[in-house]
CSV table of C-alpha atoms in Angstrom, one decimal:
chain,number,residue,atom,x,y,z
A,181,UNK,CA,-60.0,-7.8,8.8
A,182,UNK,CA,-60.0,-5.0,6.2
A,183,UNK,CA,-62.2,-2.0,5.5
A,184,UNK,CA,-62.3,-2.0,1.7
A,185,UNK,CA,-63.4,1.6,1.7
A,186,UNK,CA,-60.0,2.8,2.9
A,187,UNK,CA,-58.1,4.8,0.3
A,188,UNK,CA,-54.9,3.1,1.5
A,189,UNK,CA,-56.3,-0.3,0.4
A,190,UNK,CA,-57.8,1.1,-2.7
A,191,UNK,CA,-54.5,2.5,-3.8
A,192,UNK,CA,-52.6,-0.7,-2.9
A,193,UNK,CA,-55.3,-2.6,-4.9
A,194,UNK,CA,-54.7,-0.5,-7.9
A,195,UNK,CA,-50.9,-1.0,-7.7
A,196,UNK,CA,-51.2,-4.8,-7.4
A,197,UNK,CA,-53.9,-5.0,-10.1
A,198,UNK,CA,-51.4,-3.5,-12.6
A,199,UNK,CA,-48.9,-6.4,-12.0
A,200,UNK,CA,-49.0,-9.8,-13.6
A,201,UNK,CA,-50.2,-12.5,-11.2
A,202,UNK,CA,-47.6,-14.5,-9.5
A,203,UNK,CA,-46.7,-15.6,-5.9
A,204,UNK,CA,-47.8,-13.2,-3.2
A,205,UNK,CA,-46.9,-13.2,0.5
A,206,UNK,CA,-49.4,-11.2,2.7
A,207,UNK,CA,-47.6,-10.3,5.9
A,208,UNK,CA,-50.2,-9.6,8.6
A,209,UNK,CA,-52.8,-11.4,6.6
A,210,UNK,CA,-55.5,-11.3,9.4
A,211,UNK,CA,-58.5,-13.5,8.3
A,212,UNK,CA,-57.2,-13.9,4.7
A,213,UNK,CA,-59.8,-11.7,3.0
A,214,UNK,CA,-57.2,-9.6,1.2
A,215,UNK,CA,-55.4,-12.7,0.0
A,216,UNK,CA,-58.5,-14.4,-1.1
A,217,UNK,CA,-59.3,-11.5,-3.4
A,218,UNK,CA,-55.9,-11.9,-5.1
A,219,UNK,CA,-56.4,-15.7,-5.3
A,220,UNK,CA,-59.5,-15.0,-7.3
A,221,UNK,CA,-57.4,-12.9,-9.6
A,222,UNK,CA,-54.9,-15.7,-10.3
A,223,UNK,CA,-52.2,-15.1,-7.6
A,224,UNK,CA,-50.7,-17.9,-5.5
A,225,UNK,CA,-51.1,-16.5,-2.0
A,226,UNK,CA,-49.4,-17.3,1.3
A,227,UNK,CA,-49.8,-15.4,4.6
A,228,UNK,CA,-48.3,-14.7,8.0
A,229,UNK,CA,-50.3,-13.6,11.0
A,230,UNK,CA,-49.5,-13.5,14.8
A,231,UNK,CA,-53.0,-14.4,15.8
A,232,UNK,CA,-53.7,-18.2,15.6
A,233,UNK,CA,-57.5,-17.8,15.4
A,234,UNK,CA,-57.1,-15.5,12.4
A,235,UNK,CA,-54.7,-17.9,10.8
A,236,UNK,CA,-57.3,-20.7,11.1
A,237,UNK,CA,-59.9,-18.4,9.3
A,238,UNK,CA,-57.4,-17.7,6.6
A,239,UNK,CA,-56.5,-21.4,6.1
A,240,UNK,CA,-60.2,-22.3,6.1
A,241,UNK,CA,-60.5,-19.8,3.2
A,242,UNK,CA,-57.8,-21.5,1.2
A,243,UNK,CA,-54.8,-19.3,2.1
A,244,UNK,CA,-51.4,-21.0,3.0
A,245,UNK,CA,-51.3,-19.0,6.2
A,246,UNK,CA,-48.8,-19.6,9.1
A,247,UNK,CA,-48.5,-18.3,12.6
A,248,UNK,CA,-45.5,-16.0,12.9
A,249,UNK,CA,-44.5,-13.4,15.5
A,250,UNK,CA,-42.0,-11.2,13.6
A,251,UNK,CA,-40.6,-9.8,16.8
A,252,UNK,CA,-39.4,-13.3,17.6
A,253,UNK,CA,-39.5,-15.5,14.4
A,254,UNK,CA,-38.1,-15.3,10.9
A,255,UNK,CA,-40.3,-15.6,7.9
A,256,UNK,CA,-41.0,-19.4,7.4
A,257,UNK,CA,-40.6,-19.4,3.7
A,258,UNK,CA,-37.8,-20.2,1.2
A,259,UNK,CA,-35.3,-17.8,-0.3
A,260,UNK,CA,-36.4,-16.1,-3.6
A,261,UNK,CA,-39.9,-17.4,-3.3
A,262,UNK,CA,-42.3,-14.5,-3.9
A,263,UNK,CA,-42.9,-12.1,-6.8
A,264,UNK,CA,-44.6,-9.6,-4.4
A,265,UNK,CA,-44.6,-9.2,-0.7
A,266,UNK,CA,-47.3,-7.0,0.9
A,267,UNK,CA,-46.7,-5.7,4.4
A,268,UNK,CA,-49.6,-3.5,5.3
A,269,UNK,CA,-49.4,-1.7,8.7
A,270,UNK,CA,-46.7,-4.1,10.0
A,271,UNK,CA,-43.3,-2.5,10.2
A,272,UNK,CA,-44.4,0.0,12.8
A,273,UNK,CA,-45.1,-2.8,15.3
A,274,UNK,CA,-41.6,-4.3,15.0
A,275,UNK,CA,-38.5,-3.7,17.2
A,276,UNK,CA,-35.9,-5.0,14.7
A,277,UNK,CA,-36.9,-3.4,11.5
A,278,UNK,CA,-33.5,-4.0,9.9
A,279,UNK,CA,-33.8,-7.7,10.6
A,280,UNK,CA,-37.3,-7.7,9.1
A,281,UNK,CA,-36.2,-6.1,5.9
A,282,UNK,CA,-33.3,-8.5,5.5
A,283,UNK,CA,-35.7,-11.4,5.8
A,284,UNK,CA,-38.2,-9.8,3.4
A,285,UNK,CA,-35.5,-9.4,0.8
A,286,UNK,CA,-34.4,-13.0,1.3
A,287,UNK,CA,-37.9,-14.2,0.5
A,288,UNK,CA,-38.4,-11.8,-2.4
A,289,UNK,CA,-37.4,-13.0,-5.9
A,290,UNK,CA,-34.7,-11.0,-7.7
A,291,UNK,CA,-36.7,-8.3,-9.5
A,292,UNK,CA,-39.6,-8.9,-7.2
A,293,UNK,CA,-41.5,-6.2,-5.4
A,294,UNK,CA,-42.3,-5.1,-1.9
A,295,UNK,CA,-45.5,-3.1,-1.2
A,296,UNK,CA,-45.4,-1.6,2.3
A,297,UNK,CA,-47.7,0.8,4.2
A,298,UNK,CA,-47.1,2.4,7.5
A,299,UNK,CA,-48.4,5.5,9.4
A,300,UNK,CA,-46.6,8.8,8.5
A,301,UNK,CA,-44.9,10.4,11.5
A,302,UNK,CA,-44.6,13.6,9.4
A,303,UNK,CA,-48.3,13.8,8.4
A,304,UNK,CA,-49.8,17.3,8.2
A,305,UNK,CA,-51.7,16.7,11.4
A,306,UNK,CA,-48.6,15.4,13.3
A,307,UNK,CA,-46.6,18.4,12.2
A,308,UNK,CA,-49.2,20.7,13.7
A,309,UNK,CA,-49.5,18.6,16.8
A,310,UNK,CA,-45.8,18.8,17.4
A,311,UNK,CA,-45.7,22.6,17.0
A,312,UNK,CA,-48.4,22.8,19.6
A,313,UNK,CA,-46.5,20.4,21.9
A,314,UNK,CA,-49.0,17.5,21.4
A,315,UNK,CA,-47.9,13.9,21.1
A,316,UNK,CA,-48.1,12.7,17.5
A,317,UNK,CA,-50.9,10.3,16.3
A,318,UNK,CA,-50.2,6.6,15.7
A,319,UNK,CA,-47.0,6.5,17.7
A,320,UNK,CA,-46.9,4.8,21.1
A,321,UNK,CA,-44.3,5.5,23.8
A,322,UNK,CA,-45.0,2.0,25.3
A,323,UNK,CA,-46.5,-1.3,24.1
A,324,UNK,CA,-50.0,-0.3,25.1
A,325,UNK,CA,-52.7,0.6,22.6
A,326,UNK,CA,-51.9,-0.1,19.0
A,327,UNK,CA,-48.4,-1.2,19.8
A,328,UNK,CA,-46.7,1.1,17.3
A,329,UNK,CA,-43.1,1.1,18.4
A,330,UNK,CA,-41.6,2.7,15.3
A,331,UNK,CA,-42.4,5.9,13.6
A,332,UNK,CA,-41.4,6.6,9.9
A,333,UNK,CA,-41.2,9.6,7.7
A,334,UNK,CA,-41.1,9.0,3.9
A,335,UNK,CA,-37.5,10.0,3.6
A,336,UNK,CA,-36.3,7.7,6.4
A,337,UNK,CA,-38.3,4.8,5.0
A,338,UNK,CA,-36.9,5.2,1.5
A,339,UNK,CA,-33.4,5.4,3.0
A,340,UNK,CA,-33.8,2.2,5.0
A,341,UNK,CA,-35.3,0.3,2.1
A,342,UNK,CA,-32.4,1.4,0.0
A,343,UNK,CA,-30.0,0.1,2.6
A,344,UNK,CA,-31.6,-3.3,2.3
A,345,UNK,CA,-31.6,-3.6,-1.4
A,346,UNK,CA,-35.0,-2.1,-2.4
A,347,UNK,CA,-35.5,0.8,-4.8
A,348,UNK,CA,-38.7,2.7,-4.3
A,349,UNK,CA,-40.6,3.2,-7.6
A,350,UNK,CA,-43.9,4.7,-6.3
A,351,UNK,CA,-44.7,6.8,-3.2
A,352,UNK,CA,-48.3,7.5,-2.5
A,353,UNK,CA,-50.3,8.6,0.6
A,354,UNK,CA,-53.8,7.6,1.6
A,355,UNK,CA,-55.2,11.1,2.5
A,356,UNK,CA,-53.9,14.3,4.1
A,357,UNK,CA,-55.5,15.1,7.5
A,358,UNK,CA,-55.9,18.8,7.0
A,359,UNK,CA,-59.0,18.2,9.3
A,360,UNK,CA,-58.0,16.2,12.4
A,361,UNK,CA,-58.7,12.5,12.1
A,362,UNK,CA,-61.0,12.6,15.1
A,363,UNK,CA,-63.5,14.6,13.0
A,364,UNK,CA,-63.4,12.9,9.6
A,365,UNK,CA,-61.5,10.4,7.5
A,366,UNK,CA,-61.3,9.1,3.9
A,367,UNK,CA,-64.1,6.6,4.6
A,368,UNK,CA,-66.6,9.3,5.6
A,369,UNK,CA,-65.2,11.7,2.9
A,370,UNK,CA,-63.8,9.5,0.0
A,371,UNK,CA,-62.9,12.5,-2.1
A,372,UNK,CA,-60.0,13.2,0.3
A,373,UNK,CA,-58.1,10.3,-1.3
A,374,UNK,CA,-56.8,12.7,-4.0
A,375,UNK,CA,-54.9,14.7,-1.4
A,376,UNK,CA,-52.7,11.7,-0.6
A,377,UNK,CA,-51.8,11.4,-4.2
A,378,UNK,CA,-51.0,15.1,-4.7
A,379,UNK,CA,-49.2,15.6,-1.3
A,380,UNK,CA,-48.0,12.1,-0.3
A,381,UNK,CA,-45.4,13.4,2.2
A,382,UNK,CA,-48.2,15.1,4.2
A,383,UNK,CA,-50.6,12.1,4.2
A,384,UNK,CA,-51.6,10.1,7.2
A,385,UNK,CA,-50.2,6.9,5.8
A,386,UNK,CA,-47.1,6.1,3.7
A,387,UNK,CA,-47.6,3.7,0.7
A,388,UNK,CA,-44.4,2.6,-1.0
A,389,UNK,CA,-43.8,0.2,-3.8
A,390,UNK,CA,-40.2,-0.9,-4.2
A,391,UNK,CA,-38.2,-3.3,-6.4
A,392,UNK,CA,-35.7,-5.8,-5.1
A,393,UNK,CA,-32.4,-4.8,-6.7
């Protein structure tokens, strides 16, 4: 599910809210709660999720959700189908990120948009951790734990998106972990959200909106 108090989701919500309603693909749709919110606002929503139980919940809520393991399967939708593709906290779990972005572009309409979020390998806290010889947060060296097998910096993500025909139009961060995440976060201290807007390259999470070109 989603914690609606996260500044990451609040900022994504604001970006989508500024767009005219159309067709939306929610990649990693979980139980469909995010998609149902956009359905209420006039969007036609489809979803992908690896967990069949979550897919059933999403379908029961009216989302055209399908089981899909993106480390094995291609996106089961037609070419040029979606005005907006939302991939929140997905790409860091994938082995073949180039193949994923090729498939995302295939399903995105010409002039459509991709809204993508992923943990920031170059967050303020991770920079300090590496200087001290401590392993970075939100990156796994094996498939245990959160299963994050890819780590991105904003610059690398922009470059890879450009290589696959996406032009980044907005780069935001959720919040900057000047205080280590084990002690606080943007849910306990909502005012921290502004730090991710002012210093997005130091934020814990990367939020990028890109146009298909």
